[in-house]
Amino acid sequence: MNIGLKKVCEALLAHDRFLIITHQSPDGDTLGSGFGLYYGLKQLGKRARVVCSDEFPARYNFLFQDYQDDSFDPEFIVAVDLADKQLFGSQYASLADRVDICIDHHPSNTRYARGVLLKPKAAATCEIIYEVLKGMGVTFDERIGTCIYTGIATDTGCFRFSNTTVNSHRIAAHMMRYNVKIGKINRLMFETKTQSRIAIEQQVLNSIEYYFDNRCAMISVTGDMLKSTGATECELEGLSTLPRQIEGVQIGVMLREKENGDFKVSIRSNDGFDASKICGLLGGGGHVKAAGCVVKGGLENAKKVLIETIAQFV
């Protein structure tokens, strides 16, 4: 059931012990949303925990330096930036049917939670978390501002993507009032790469294949690539944008092999193509220009399925 901002604020204020769930393969928006909400609730004297089925990536350590894990029986469960039950991951999949409120910006949200605060026009879930914190009377500070800014910056590609709005800039500017180190954050998020990330990037670039008169470019990340480079899952963030950066490419596809041999697919599209519709035919979803799904079977089968599906749109 869709619920408004006021009811979400009332529900959060009415409870005291919160479990905040972020999606698997966590990125800046889900972590910024989760920890931003955590710091806000703690400021109001409430108990909260932030969890994820996957380990929090080390590159986001600055978001949770002041986080204190707490053990308690939660009375209220909140999912942030988590559009589908499939994204809970194995460790917290059992809680998918117990979520009280999901706060999200993905148009493909499956509305699995008892209540959903969904704003698909928001560039990042952190923009909605900002409004929630404001509605609860939380006082913004550097910690919260860092979380909110990071989520917005990462989901807008440092304010370069077309999902960036006036509101994105307005909220980011507000957060800058609280001594948020935007230079340090931007450098860490967009200009810093590990040696293993450079190594996997080289192999991925060598895997590029072109289709449909070079309007579609596809890259692959296999388990063997990860082993040979020593790259971890969290170091793959941002790789999916590489194919779309190639001149003339309108649909960029990245296939990433999972432990069970299936492939997680990320599609990034330029004007004129709806990535969410392509992924929707394969059981996934997302945004118009950024979406994902999972294709079963080996690499060659995954490529075949994707090309046949994309062919319906080009």
PDB file of C-alpha atoms in Angstrom:
ATOM      1  CA  MET A   1       0.000   0.000   0.000  1.00  0.00           C
ATOM      2  CA  ASN A   2       1.307   3.432  -0.924  1.00  0.00           C
ATOM      3  CA  ILE A   3       1.563   5.778   2.035  1.00  0.00           C
ATOM      4  CA  GLY A   4       2.481   9.431   2.289  1.00  0.00           C
ATOM      5  CA  LEU A   5       5.418  11.151   3.933  1.00  0.00           C
ATOM      6  CA  LYS A   6       3.390  12.284   6.936  1.00  0.00           C
ATOM      7  CA  LYS A   7       2.252   8.750   7.808  1.00  0.00           C
ATOM      8  CA  VAL A   8       5.784   7.411   7.445  1.00  0.00           C
ATOM      9  CA  CYS A   9       7.076  10.036   9.860  1.00  0.00           C
ATOM     10  CA  GLU A  10       4.272   9.280  12.309  1.00  0.00           C
ATOM     11  CA  ALA A  11       4.991   5.539  12.147  1.00  0.00           C
ATOM     12  CA  LEU A  12       8.716   6.024  12.734  1.00  0.00           C
ATOM     13  CA  LEU A  13       8.115   8.387  15.629  1.00  0.00           C
ATOM     14  CA  ALA A  14       5.685   5.905  17.199  1.00  0.00           C
ATOM     15  CA  HIS A  15       8.230   3.069  17.476  1.00  0.00           C
ATOM     16  CA  ASP A  16      11.542   2.649  19.235  1.00  0.00           C
ATOM     17  CA  ARG A  17      13.471  -0.349  17.872  1.00  0.00           C
ATOM     18  CA  PHE A  18      14.279  -0.442  14.159  1.00  0.00           C
ATOM     19  CA  LEU A  19      15.919  -2.848  11.759  1.00  0.00           C
ATOM     20  CA  ILE A  20      16.997  -1.042   8.570  1.00  0.00           C
ATOM     21  CA  ILE A  21      17.660  -3.350   5.610  1.00  0.00           C
ATOM     22  CA  THR A  22      19.808  -2.319   2.629  1.00  0.00           C
ATOM     23  CA  HIS A  23      19.970  -4.222  -0.645  1.00  0.00           C
ATOM     24  CA  GLN A  24      22.565  -6.829  -1.561  1.00  0.00           C
ATOM     25  CA  SER A  25      25.632  -5.572  -3.471  1.00  0.00           C
ATOM     26  CA  PRO A  26      25.161  -2.297  -1.572  1.00  0.00           C
ATOM     27  CA  ASP A  27      25.856   1.025  -3.285  1.00  0.00           C
ATOM     28  CA  GLY A  28      26.092   4.612  -2.119  1.00  0.00           C
ATOM     29  CA  ASP A  29      22.356   5.271  -2.192  1.00  0.00           C
ATOM     30  CA  THR A  30      21.193   2.285  -0.169  1.00  0.00           C
ATOM     31  CA  LEU A  31      24.002   2.784   2.369  1.00  0.00           C
ATOM     32  CA  GLY A  32      23.540   6.548   2.508  1.00  0.00           C
ATOM     33  CA  SER A  33      19.811   6.007   3.039  1.00  0.00           C
ATOM     34  CA  GLY A  34      20.291   3.306   5.661  1.00  0.00           C
ATOM     35  CA  PHE A  35      22.903   5.076   7.739  1.00  0.00           C
ATOM     36  CA  GLY A  36      21.325   8.507   7.263  1.00  0.00           C
ATOM     37  CA  LEU A  37      18.091   7.110   8.707  1.00  0.00           C
ATOM     38  CA  TYR A  38      20.055   5.332  11.451  1.00  0.00           C
ATOM     39  CA  TYR A  39      21.756   8.526  12.643  1.00  0.00           C
ATOM     40  CA  GLY A  40      18.451  10.388  12.544  1.00  0.00           C
ATOM     41  CA  LEU A  41      16.635   7.761  14.605  1.00  0.00           C
ATOM     42  CA  LYS A  42      19.502   7.587  17.105  1.00  0.00           C
ATOM     43  CA  GLN A  43      19.332  11.348  17.503  1.00  0.00           C
ATOM     44  CA  LEU A  44      15.688  10.943  18.498  1.00  0.00           C
ATOM     45  CA  GLY A  45      16.660   8.480  21.231  1.00  0.00           C
ATOM     46  CA  LYS A  46      15.654   5.316  19.363  1.00  0.00           C
ATOM     47  CA  ARG A  47      17.537   2.052  18.822  1.00  0.00           C
ATOM     48  CA  ALA A  48      18.427   0.994  15.289  1.00  0.00           C
ATOM     49  CA  ARG A  49      20.570  -1.426  13.296  1.00  0.00           C
ATOM     50  CA  VAL A  50      21.582  -1.332   9.621  1.00  0.00           C
ATOM     51  CA  VAL A  51      22.031  -4.702   7.929  1.00  0.00           C
ATOM     52  CA  CYS A  52      22.827  -6.178   4.528  1.00  0.00           C
ATOM     53  CA  SER A  53      23.225  -9.714   3.225  1.00  0.00           C
ATOM     54  CA  ASP A  54      26.576  -8.649   1.773  1.00  0.00           C
ATOM     55  CA  GLU A  55      29.488  -7.037   3.567  1.00  0.00           C
ATOM     56  CA  PHE A  56      29.549  -3.240   3.594  1.00  0.00           C
ATOM     57  CA  PRO A  57      32.225  -2.207   1.032  1.00  0.00           C
ATOM     58  CA  ALA A  58      35.331  -0.679   2.587  1.00  0.00           C
ATOM     59  CA  ARG A  59      35.162   2.333   0.262  1.00  0.00           C
ATOM     60  CA  TYR A  60      32.068   3.463   2.199  1.00  0.00           C
ATOM     61  CA  ASN A  61      33.702   3.227   5.636  1.00  0.00           C
ATOM     62  CA  PHE A  62      33.368   6.975   6.094  1.00  0.00           C
ATOM     63  CA  LEU A  63      29.581   6.562   6.266  1.00  0.00           C
ATOM     64  CA  PHE A  64      29.601   4.284   9.293  1.00  0.00           C
ATOM     65  CA  GLN A  65      32.647   5.258  11.316  1.00  0.00           C
ATOM     66  CA  ASP A  66      30.317   6.286  14.153  1.00  0.00           C
ATOM     67  CA  TYR A  67      27.969   3.320  13.732  1.00  0.00           C
ATOM     68  CA  GLN A  68      27.481   1.157  16.812  1.00  0.00           C
ATOM     69  CA  ASP A  69      25.945  -2.245  16.188  1.00  0.00           C
ATOM     70  CA  ASP A  70      23.222  -3.129  18.641  1.00  0.00           C
ATOM     71  CA  SER A  71      21.537  -6.441  19.420  1.00  0.00           C
ATOM     72  CA  PHE A  72      17.806  -6.306  20.095  1.00  0.00           C
ATOM     73  CA  ASP A  73      14.481  -7.647  18.905  1.00  0.00           C
ATOM     74  CA  PRO A  74      13.185  -5.089  16.358  1.00  0.00           C
ATOM     75  CA  GLU A  75       9.592  -3.943  16.498  1.00  0.00           C
ATOM     76  CA  PHE A  76       9.665  -2.166  13.127  1.00  0.00           C
ATOM     77  CA  ILE A  77      11.456  -3.102   9.880  1.00  0.00           C
ATOM     78  CA  VAL A  78      12.367  -0.548   7.209  1.00  0.00           C
ATOM     79  CA  ALA A  79      13.802  -1.394   3.770  1.00  0.00           C
ATOM     80  CA  VAL A  80      15.624   1.392   1.939  1.00  0.00           C
ATOM     81  CA  ASP A  81      16.297   1.590  -1.815  1.00  0.00           C
ATOM     82  CA  LEU A  82      15.141  -2.016  -2.027  1.00  0.00           C
ATOM     83  CA  ALA A  83      12.687  -2.477  -4.884  1.00  0.00           C
ATOM     84  CA  ASP A  84      12.194  -6.237  -4.935  1.00  0.00           C
ATOM     85  CA  LYS A  85      12.334  -9.241  -2.611  1.00  0.00           C
ATOM     86  CA  GLN A  86      15.091 -10.717  -4.779  1.00  0.00           C
ATOM     87  CA  LEU A  87      17.417  -7.931  -3.607  1.00  0.00           C
ATOM     88  CA  PHE A  88      17.306  -8.913   0.070  1.00  0.00           C
ATOM     89  CA  GLY A  89      19.980 -11.544  -0.466  1.00  0.00           C
ATOM     90  CA  SER A  90      20.149 -14.924   1.248  1.00  0.00           C
ATOM     91  CA  GLN A  91      20.780 -13.717   4.790  1.00  0.00           C
ATOM     92  CA  TYR A  92      17.684 -11.518   5.074  1.00  0.00           C
ATOM     93  CA  ALA A  93      15.348 -13.054   2.475  1.00  0.00           C
ATOM     94  CA  SER A  94      13.184 -14.429   5.296  1.00  0.00           C
ATOM     95  CA  LEU A  95      12.346 -10.876   6.388  1.00  0.00           C
ATOM     96  CA  ALA A  96      11.012  -9.740   3.003  1.00  0.00           C
ATOM     97  CA  ASP A  97       7.399 -10.434   4.019  1.00  0.00           C
ATOM     98  CA  ARG A  98       7.815  -8.675   7.363  1.00  0.00           C
ATOM     99  CA  VAL A  99       8.857  -5.228   6.126  1.00  0.00           C
ATOM    100  CA  ASP A 100       6.677  -2.516   7.634  1.00  0.00           C
ATOM    101  CA  ILE A 101       7.798   0.325   5.364  1.00  0.00           C
ATOM    102  CA  CYS A 102       9.858   0.403   2.178  1.00  0.00           C
ATOM    103  CA  ILE A 103      11.314   3.784   1.217  1.00  0.00           C
ATOM    104  CA  ASP A 104      12.342   3.747  -2.433  1.00  0.00           C
ATOM    105  CA  HIS A 105      12.625   5.626  -5.729  1.00  0.00           C
ATOM    106  CA  HIS A 106      12.547   2.737  -8.229  1.00  0.00           C
ATOM    107  CA  PRO A 107       9.466   2.774 -10.512  1.00  0.00           C
ATOM    108  CA  SER A 108       9.690  -1.032 -10.648  1.00  0.00           C
ATOM    109  CA  ASN A 109       9.129  -1.397  -6.885  1.00  0.00           C
ATOM    110  CA  THR A 110       6.992  -4.534  -6.391  1.00  0.00           C
ATOM    111  CA  ARG A 111       5.232  -3.151  -3.299  1.00  0.00           C
ATOM    112  CA  TYR A 112       6.082  -6.176  -1.200  1.00  0.00           C
ATOM    113  CA  ALA A 113       6.107  -4.133   2.031  1.00  0.00           C
ATOM    114  CA  ARG A 114       3.068  -3.370   4.156  1.00  0.00           C
ATOM    115  CA  GLY A 115       3.580   0.299   3.380  1.00  0.00           C
ATOM    116  CA  VAL A 116       5.574   1.892   0.563  1.00  0.00           C
ATOM    117  CA  LEU A 117       6.814   5.474   0.363  1.00  0.00           C
ATOM    118  CA  LEU A 118       7.680   5.568  -3.333  1.00  0.00           C
ATOM    119  CA  LYS A 119       8.828   8.650  -5.236  1.00  0.00           C
ATOM    120  CA  PRO A 120       9.977   7.517  -8.696  1.00  0.00           C
ATOM    121  CA  LYS A 121      10.913  11.044  -9.749  1.00  0.00           C
ATOM    122  CA  ALA A 122      13.518  11.270  -7.005  1.00  0.00           C
ATOM    123  CA  ALA A 123      17.047  10.822  -8.338  1.00  0.00           C
ATOM    124  CA  ALA A 124      18.008   8.832  -5.233  1.00  0.00           C
ATOM    125  CA  THR A 125      16.306   7.285  -2.235  1.00  0.00           C
ATOM    126  CA  CYS A 126      18.464   9.587  -0.117  1.00  0.00           C
ATOM    127  CA  GLU A 127      16.358  12.495  -1.370  1.00  0.00           C
ATOM    128  CA  ILE A 128      13.313  10.840   0.207  1.00  0.00           C
ATOM    129  CA  ILE A 129      15.203  10.008   3.410  1.00  0.00           C
ATOM    130  CA  TYR A 130      16.072  13.715   3.630  1.00  0.00           C
ATOM    131  CA  GLU A 131      12.359  14.585   3.579  1.00  0.00           C
ATOM    132  CA  VAL A 132      11.594  11.876   6.164  1.00  0.00           C
ATOM    133  CA  LEU A 133      14.267  13.148   8.557  1.00  0.00           C
ATOM    134  CA  LYS A 134      13.083  16.703   8.063  1.00  0.00           C
ATOM    135  CA  GLY A 135       9.481  15.627   8.710  1.00  0.00           C
ATOM    136  CA  MET A 136      10.501  13.942  11.986  1.00  0.00           C
ATOM    137  CA  GLY A 137      12.244  17.069  13.232  1.00  0.00           C
ATOM    138  CA  VAL A 138      15.762  15.651  13.044  1.00  0.00           C
ATOM    139  CA  THR A 139      18.575  18.201  13.247  1.00  0.00           C
ATOM    140  CA  PHE A 140      20.922  17.774  10.289  1.00  0.00           C
ATOM    141  CA  ASP A 141      24.621  17.471  11.021  1.00  0.00           C
ATOM    142  CA  GLU A 142      27.835  16.396   9.293  1.00  0.00           C
ATOM    143  CA  ARG A 143      27.213  12.665   9.702  1.00  0.00           C
ATOM    144  CA  ILE A 144      23.691  12.769   8.276  1.00  0.00           C
ATOM    145  CA  GLY A 145      24.702  15.280   5.618  1.00  0.00           C
ATOM    146  CA  THR A 146      27.548  13.015   4.494  1.00  0.00           C
ATOM    147  CA  CYS A 147      25.153  10.095   4.095  1.00  0.00           C
ATOM    148  CA  ILE A 148      22.540  12.069   2.167  1.00  0.00           C
ATOM    149  CA  TYR A 149      25.084  13.763  -0.093  1.00  0.00           C
ATOM    150  CA  THR A 150      26.838  10.474  -0.886  1.00  0.00           C
ATOM    151  CA  GLY A 151      23.605   8.755  -1.903  1.00  0.00           C
ATOM    152  CA  ILE A 152      22.565  11.572  -4.204  1.00  0.00           C
ATOM    153  CA  ALA A 153      26.031  12.027  -5.716  1.00  0.00           C
ATOM    154  CA  THR A 154      26.501   8.326  -6.476  1.00  0.00           C
ATOM    155  CA  ASP A 155      23.043   7.787  -7.984  1.00  0.00           C
ATOM    156  CA  THR A 156      23.388  10.856 -10.215  1.00  0.00           C
ATOM    157  CA  GLY A 157      26.968  10.133 -11.298  1.00  0.00           C
ATOM    158  CA  CYS A 158      28.160  13.241  -9.467  1.00  0.00           C
ATOM    159  CA  PHE A 159      25.184  15.189 -10.864  1.00  0.00           C
ATOM    160  CA  ARG A 160      25.967  14.223 -14.487  1.00  0.00           C
ATOM    161  CA  PHE A 161      23.137  11.768 -15.189  1.00  0.00           C
ATOM    162  CA  SER A 162      19.828  12.880 -16.664  1.00  0.00           C
ATOM    163  CA  ASN A 163      17.965  11.810 -13.513  1.00  0.00           C
ATOM    164  CA  THR A 164      19.518  14.809 -11.714  1.00  0.00           C
ATOM    165  CA  THR A 165      16.877  17.368 -10.773  1.00  0.00           C
ATOM    166  CA  VAL A 166      16.696  20.811  -9.236  1.00  0.00           C
ATOM    167  CA  ASN A 167      15.751  19.054  -6.008  1.00  0.00           C
ATOM    168  CA  SER A 168      18.914  16.939  -6.176  1.00  0.00           C
ATOM    169  CA  HIS A 169      21.043  20.081  -6.248  1.00  0.00           C
ATOM    170  CA  ARG A 170      18.906  21.790  -3.603  1.00  0.00           C
ATOM    171  CA  ILE A 171      19.245  18.980  -1.080  1.00  0.00           C
ATOM    172  CA  ALA A 172      22.958  18.522  -1.799  1.00  0.00           C
ATOM    173  CA  ALA A 173      23.503  22.248  -1.306  1.00  0.00           C
ATOM    174  CA  HIS A 174      21.650  22.102   2.000  1.00  0.00           C
ATOM    175  CA  MET A 175      23.854  19.234   3.179  1.00  0.00           C
ATOM    176  CA  MET A 176      26.969  21.229   2.298  1.00  0.00           C
ATOM    177  CA  ARG A 177      26.083  23.644   5.104  1.00  0.00           C
ATOM    178  CA  TYR A 178      27.090  20.999   7.636  1.00  0.00           C
ATOM    179  CA  ASN A 179      30.791  20.745   6.792  1.00  0.00           C
ATOM    180  CA  VAL A 180      30.307  17.766   4.475  1.00  0.00           C
ATOM    181  CA  LYS A 181      33.640  17.028   2.765  1.00  0.00           C
ATOM    182  CA  ILE A 182      32.314  16.932  -0.797  1.00  0.00           C
ATOM    183  CA  GLY A 183      35.770  17.114  -2.370  1.00  0.00           C
ATOM    184  CA  LYS A 184      36.949  14.078  -0.425  1.00  0.00           C
ATOM    185  CA  ILE A 185      33.720  12.164  -1.108  1.00  0.00           C
ATOM    186  CA  ASN A 186      33.743  12.910  -4.841  1.00  0.00           C
ATOM    187  CA  ARG A 187      37.393  11.982  -5.169  1.00  0.00           C
ATOM    188  CA  LEU A 188      36.839   8.697  -3.329  1.00  0.00           C
ATOM    189  CA  MET A 189      33.651   7.817  -5.224  1.00  0.00           C
ATOM    190  CA  PHE A 190      34.602   8.886  -8.733  1.00  0.00           C
ATOM    191  CA  GLU A 191      38.370   9.276  -9.051  1.00  0.00           C
ATOM    192  CA  THR A 192      39.930   6.556  -6.867  1.00  0.00           C
ATOM    193  CA  LYS A 193      40.472   2.967  -8.052  1.00  0.00           C
ATOM    194  CA  THR A 194      42.337   0.032  -6.530  1.00  0.00           C
ATOM    195  CA  GLN A 195      44.942  -1.847  -8.558  1.00  0.00           C
ATOM    196  CA  SER A 196      42.633  -4.856  -8.730  1.00  0.00           C
ATOM    197  CA  ARG A 197      39.853  -2.615 -10.061  1.00  0.00           C
ATOM    198  CA  ILE A 198      42.171  -1.392 -12.825  1.00  0.00           C
ATOM    199  CA  ALA A 199      43.085  -5.008 -13.618  1.00  0.00           C
ATOM    200  CA  ILE A 200      39.462  -6.187 -13.884  1.00  0.00           C
ATOM    201  CA  GLU A 201      38.608  -3.103 -15.919  1.00  0.00           C
ATOM    202  CA  GLN A 202      41.304  -4.021 -18.456  1.00  0.00           C
ATOM    203  CA  GLN A 203      39.912  -7.523 -18.857  1.00  0.00           C
ATOM    204  CA  VAL A 204      36.355  -6.258 -19.096  1.00  0.00           C
ATOM    205  CA  LEU A 205      37.277  -3.799 -21.849  1.00  0.00           C
ATOM    206  CA  ASN A 206      38.839  -6.665 -23.783  1.00  0.00           C
ATOM    207  CA  SER A 207      35.518  -8.522 -23.596  1.00  0.00           C
ATOM    208  CA  ILE A 208      33.490  -5.856 -25.450  1.00  0.00           C
ATOM    209  CA  GLU A 209      31.194  -7.105 -28.204  1.00  0.00           C
ATOM    210  CA  TYR A 210      29.060  -4.928 -30.476  1.00  0.00           C
ATOM    211  CA  TYR A 211      25.601  -5.629 -31.872  1.00  0.00           C
ATOM    212  CA  PHE A 212      22.922  -3.932 -33.970  1.00  0.00           C
ATOM    213  CA  ASP A 213      25.256  -1.780 -36.065  1.00  0.00           C
ATOM    214  CA  ASN A 214      27.295  -0.872 -32.968  1.00  0.00           C
ATOM    215  CA  ARG A 215      24.289   0.627 -31.194  1.00  0.00           C
ATOM    216  CA  CYS A 216      24.589  -2.002 -28.438  1.00  0.00           C
ATOM    217  CA  ALA A 217      27.814  -2.846 -26.611  1.00  0.00           C
ATOM    218  CA  MET A 218      28.149  -5.750 -24.189  1.00  0.00           C
ATOM    219  CA  ILE A 219      30.818  -6.509 -21.592  1.00  0.00           C
ATOM    220  CA  SER A 220      31.255  -9.575 -19.385  1.00  0.00           C
ATOM    221  CA  VAL A 221      32.646 -10.230 -15.920  1.00  0.00           C
ATOM    222  CA  THR A 222      33.272 -13.915 -15.253  1.00  0.00           C
ATOM    223  CA  GLY A 223      34.304 -15.726 -12.114  1.00  0.00           C
ATOM    224  CA  ASP A 224      37.660 -16.501 -13.709  1.00  0.00           C
ATOM    225  CA  MET A 225      38.273 -12.771 -14.260  1.00  0.00           C
ATOM    226  CA  LEU A 226      37.619 -12.049 -10.609  1.00  0.00           C
ATOM    227  CA  LYS A 227      39.970 -14.820  -9.501  1.00  0.00           C
ATOM    228  CA  SER A 228      42.814 -13.789 -11.797  1.00  0.00           C
ATOM    229  CA  THR A 229      42.644 -10.100 -10.817  1.00  0.00           C
ATOM    230  CA  GLY A 230      41.755 -10.491  -7.148  1.00  0.00           C
ATOM    231  CA  ALA A 231      38.906  -8.021  -7.617  1.00  0.00           C
ATOM    232  CA  THR A 232      36.032  -8.213  -5.150  1.00  0.00           C
ATOM    233  CA  GLU A 233      32.343  -7.786  -5.807  1.00  0.00           C
ATOM    234  CA  CYS A 234      32.277  -4.253  -4.428  1.00  0.00           C
ATOM    235  CA  GLU A 235      35.060  -3.197  -6.808  1.00  0.00           C
ATOM    236  CA  LEU A 236      32.754  -3.767  -9.787  1.00  0.00           C
ATOM    237  CA  GLU A 237      30.567  -0.777  -8.956  1.00  0.00           C
ATOM    238  CA  GLY A 238      30.391   1.613 -11.899  1.00  0.00           C
ATOM    239  CA  LEU A 239      31.655  -0.864 -14.503  1.00  0.00           C
ATOM    240  CA  SER A 240      28.169  -1.096 -16.002  1.00  0.00           C
ATOM    241  CA  THR A 241      28.451   2.476 -17.277  1.00  0.00           C
ATOM    242  CA  LEU A 242      31.492   1.728 -19.478  1.00  0.00           C
ATOM    243  CA  PRO A 243      29.693   0.420 -22.616  1.00  0.00           C
ATOM    244  CA  ARG A 244      27.386   3.420 -22.787  1.00  0.00           C
ATOM    245  CA  GLN A 245      30.373   5.765 -22.788  1.00  0.00           C
ATOM    246  CA  ILE A 246      31.378   4.517 -26.246  1.00  0.00           C
ATOM    247  CA  GLU A 247      30.420   6.901 -29.044  1.00  0.00           C
ATOM    248  CA  GLY A 248      27.355   5.692 -30.920  1.00  0.00           C
ATOM    249  CA  VAL A 249      26.319   3.140 -28.282  1.00  0.00           C
ATOM    250  CA  GLN A 250      22.725   3.557 -27.141  1.00  0.00           C
ATOM    251  CA  ILE A 251      22.339   0.398 -25.060  1.00  0.00           C
ATOM    252  CA  GLY A 252      25.157  -0.750 -22.779  1.00  0.00           C
ATOM    253  CA  VAL A 253      24.997  -4.209 -21.215  1.00  0.00           C
ATOM    254  CA  MET A 254      27.121  -5.788 -18.493  1.00  0.00           C
ATOM    255  CA  LEU A 255      26.870  -9.463 -17.581  1.00  0.00           C
ATOM    256  CA  ARG A 256      28.304 -10.472 -14.204  1.00  0.00           C
ATOM    257  CA  GLU A 257      28.647 -14.147 -13.321  1.00  0.00           C
ATOM    258  CA  LYS A 258      27.170 -15.190  -9.986  1.00  0.00           C
ATOM    259  CA  GLU A 259      28.461 -18.026  -7.811  1.00  0.00           C
ATOM    260  CA  ASN A 260      25.746 -20.392  -9.097  1.00  0.00           C
ATOM    261  CA  GLY A 261      26.701 -19.759 -12.736  1.00  0.00           C
ATOM    262  CA  ASP A 262      23.770 -17.479 -13.554  1.00  0.00           C
ATOM    263  CA  PHE A 263      24.431 -13.956 -14.807  1.00  0.00           C
ATOM    264  CA  LYS A 264      23.347 -10.699 -13.230  1.00  0.00           C
ATOM    265  CA  VAL A 265      22.607  -8.213 -15.995  1.00  0.00           C
ATOM    266  CA  SER A 266      22.922  -4.431 -15.804  1.00  0.00           C
ATOM    267  CA  ILE A 267      21.597  -2.364 -18.695  1.00  0.00           C
ATOM    268  CA  ARG A 268      22.275   1.347 -19.181  1.00  0.00           C
ATOM    269  CA  SER A 269      20.531   3.150 -22.036  1.00  0.00           C
ATOM    270  CA  ASN A 270      20.615   6.516 -23.726  1.00  0.00           C
ATOM    271  CA  ASP A 271      17.652   8.537 -25.015  1.00  0.00           C
ATOM    272  CA  GLY A 272      15.084   6.544 -26.956  1.00  0.00           C
ATOM    273  CA  PHE A 273      15.498   3.210 -25.168  1.00  0.00           C
ATOM    274  CA  ASP A 274      13.848   2.042 -21.948  1.00  0.00           C
ATOM    275  CA  ALA A 275      16.202  -0.223 -19.987  1.00  0.00           C
ATOM    276  CA  SER A 276      13.446  -1.138 -17.506  1.00  0.00           C
ATOM    277  CA  LYS A 277      11.230  -2.523 -20.287  1.00  0.00           C
ATOM    278  CA  ILE A 278      14.055  -4.677 -21.613  1.00  0.00           C
ATOM    279  CA  CYS A 279      14.820  -6.057 -18.159  1.00  0.00           C
ATOM    280  CA  GLY A 280      11.119  -6.353 -17.394  1.00  0.00           C
ATOM    281  CA  LEU A 281      10.767  -9.012 -20.088  1.00  0.00           C
ATOM    282  CA  LEU A 282      13.400 -11.022 -18.224  1.00  0.00           C
ATOM    283  CA  GLY A 283      11.854 -10.699 -14.779  1.00  0.00           C
ATOM    284  CA  GLY A 284      13.793  -7.629 -13.676  1.00  0.00           C
ATOM    285  CA  GLY A 285      13.225  -3.896 -13.562  1.00  0.00           C
ATOM    286  CA  GLY A 286      14.610  -0.526 -12.579  1.00  0.00           C
ATOM    287  CA  HIS A 287      14.655   2.889 -14.192  1.00  0.00           C
ATOM    288  CA  VAL A 288      14.259   4.022 -17.798  1.00  0.00           C
ATOM    289  CA  LYS A 289      18.009   4.439 -18.235  1.00  0.00           C
ATOM    290  CA  ALA A 290      19.305   1.975 -15.643  1.00  0.00           C
ATOM    291  CA  ALA A 291      17.836  -1.452 -14.940  1.00  0.00           C
ATOM    292  CA  GLY A 292      18.800  -5.010 -14.129  1.00  0.00           C
ATOM    293  CA  CYS A 293      17.744  -8.651 -14.183  1.00  0.00           C
ATOM    294  CA  VAL A 294      19.163 -12.173 -13.871  1.00  0.00           C
ATOM    295  CA  VAL A 295      19.588 -14.626 -16.745  1.00  0.00           C
ATOM    296  CA  LYS A 296      20.095 -18.302 -15.969  1.00  0.00           C
ATOM    297  CA  GLY A 297      22.617 -20.505 -17.724  1.00  0.00           C
ATOM    298  CA  GLY A 298      26.144 -19.980 -18.991  1.00  0.00           C
ATOM    299  CA  LEU A 299      27.688 -16.908 -20.583  1.00  0.00           C
ATOM    300  CA  GLU A 300      26.889 -17.743 -24.206  1.00  0.00           C
ATOM    301  CA  ASN A 301      23.282 -18.533 -23.339  1.00  0.00           C
ATOM    302  CA  ALA A 302      22.971 -15.278 -21.392  1.00  0.00           C
ATOM    303  CA  LYS A 303      24.293 -13.301 -24.373  1.00  0.00           C
ATOM    304  CA  LYS A 304      21.859 -15.063 -26.710  1.00  0.00           C
ATOM    305  CA  VAL A 305      18.867 -14.369 -24.468  1.00  0.00           C
ATOM    306  CA  LEU A 306      19.798 -10.709 -24.105  1.00  0.00           C
ATOM    307  CA  ILE A 307      20.378 -10.118 -27.804  1.00  0.00           C
ATOM    308  CA  GLU A 308      17.046 -11.740 -28.664  1.00  0.00           C
ATOM    309  CA  THR A 309      15.306  -9.553 -26.082  1.00  0.00           C
ATOM    310  CA  ILE A 310      17.030  -6.319 -27.088  1.00  0.00           C
ATOM    311  CA  ALA A 311      16.229  -7.051 -30.735  1.00  0.00           C
ATOM    312  CA  GLN A 312      12.567  -6.342 -29.917  1.00  0.00           C
ATOM    313  CA  PHE A 313      13.462  -2.719 -29.141  1.00  0.00           C
ATOM    314  CA  VAL A 314      16.028  -1.727 -31.812  1.00  0.00           C
TER     315      VAL A 314
END
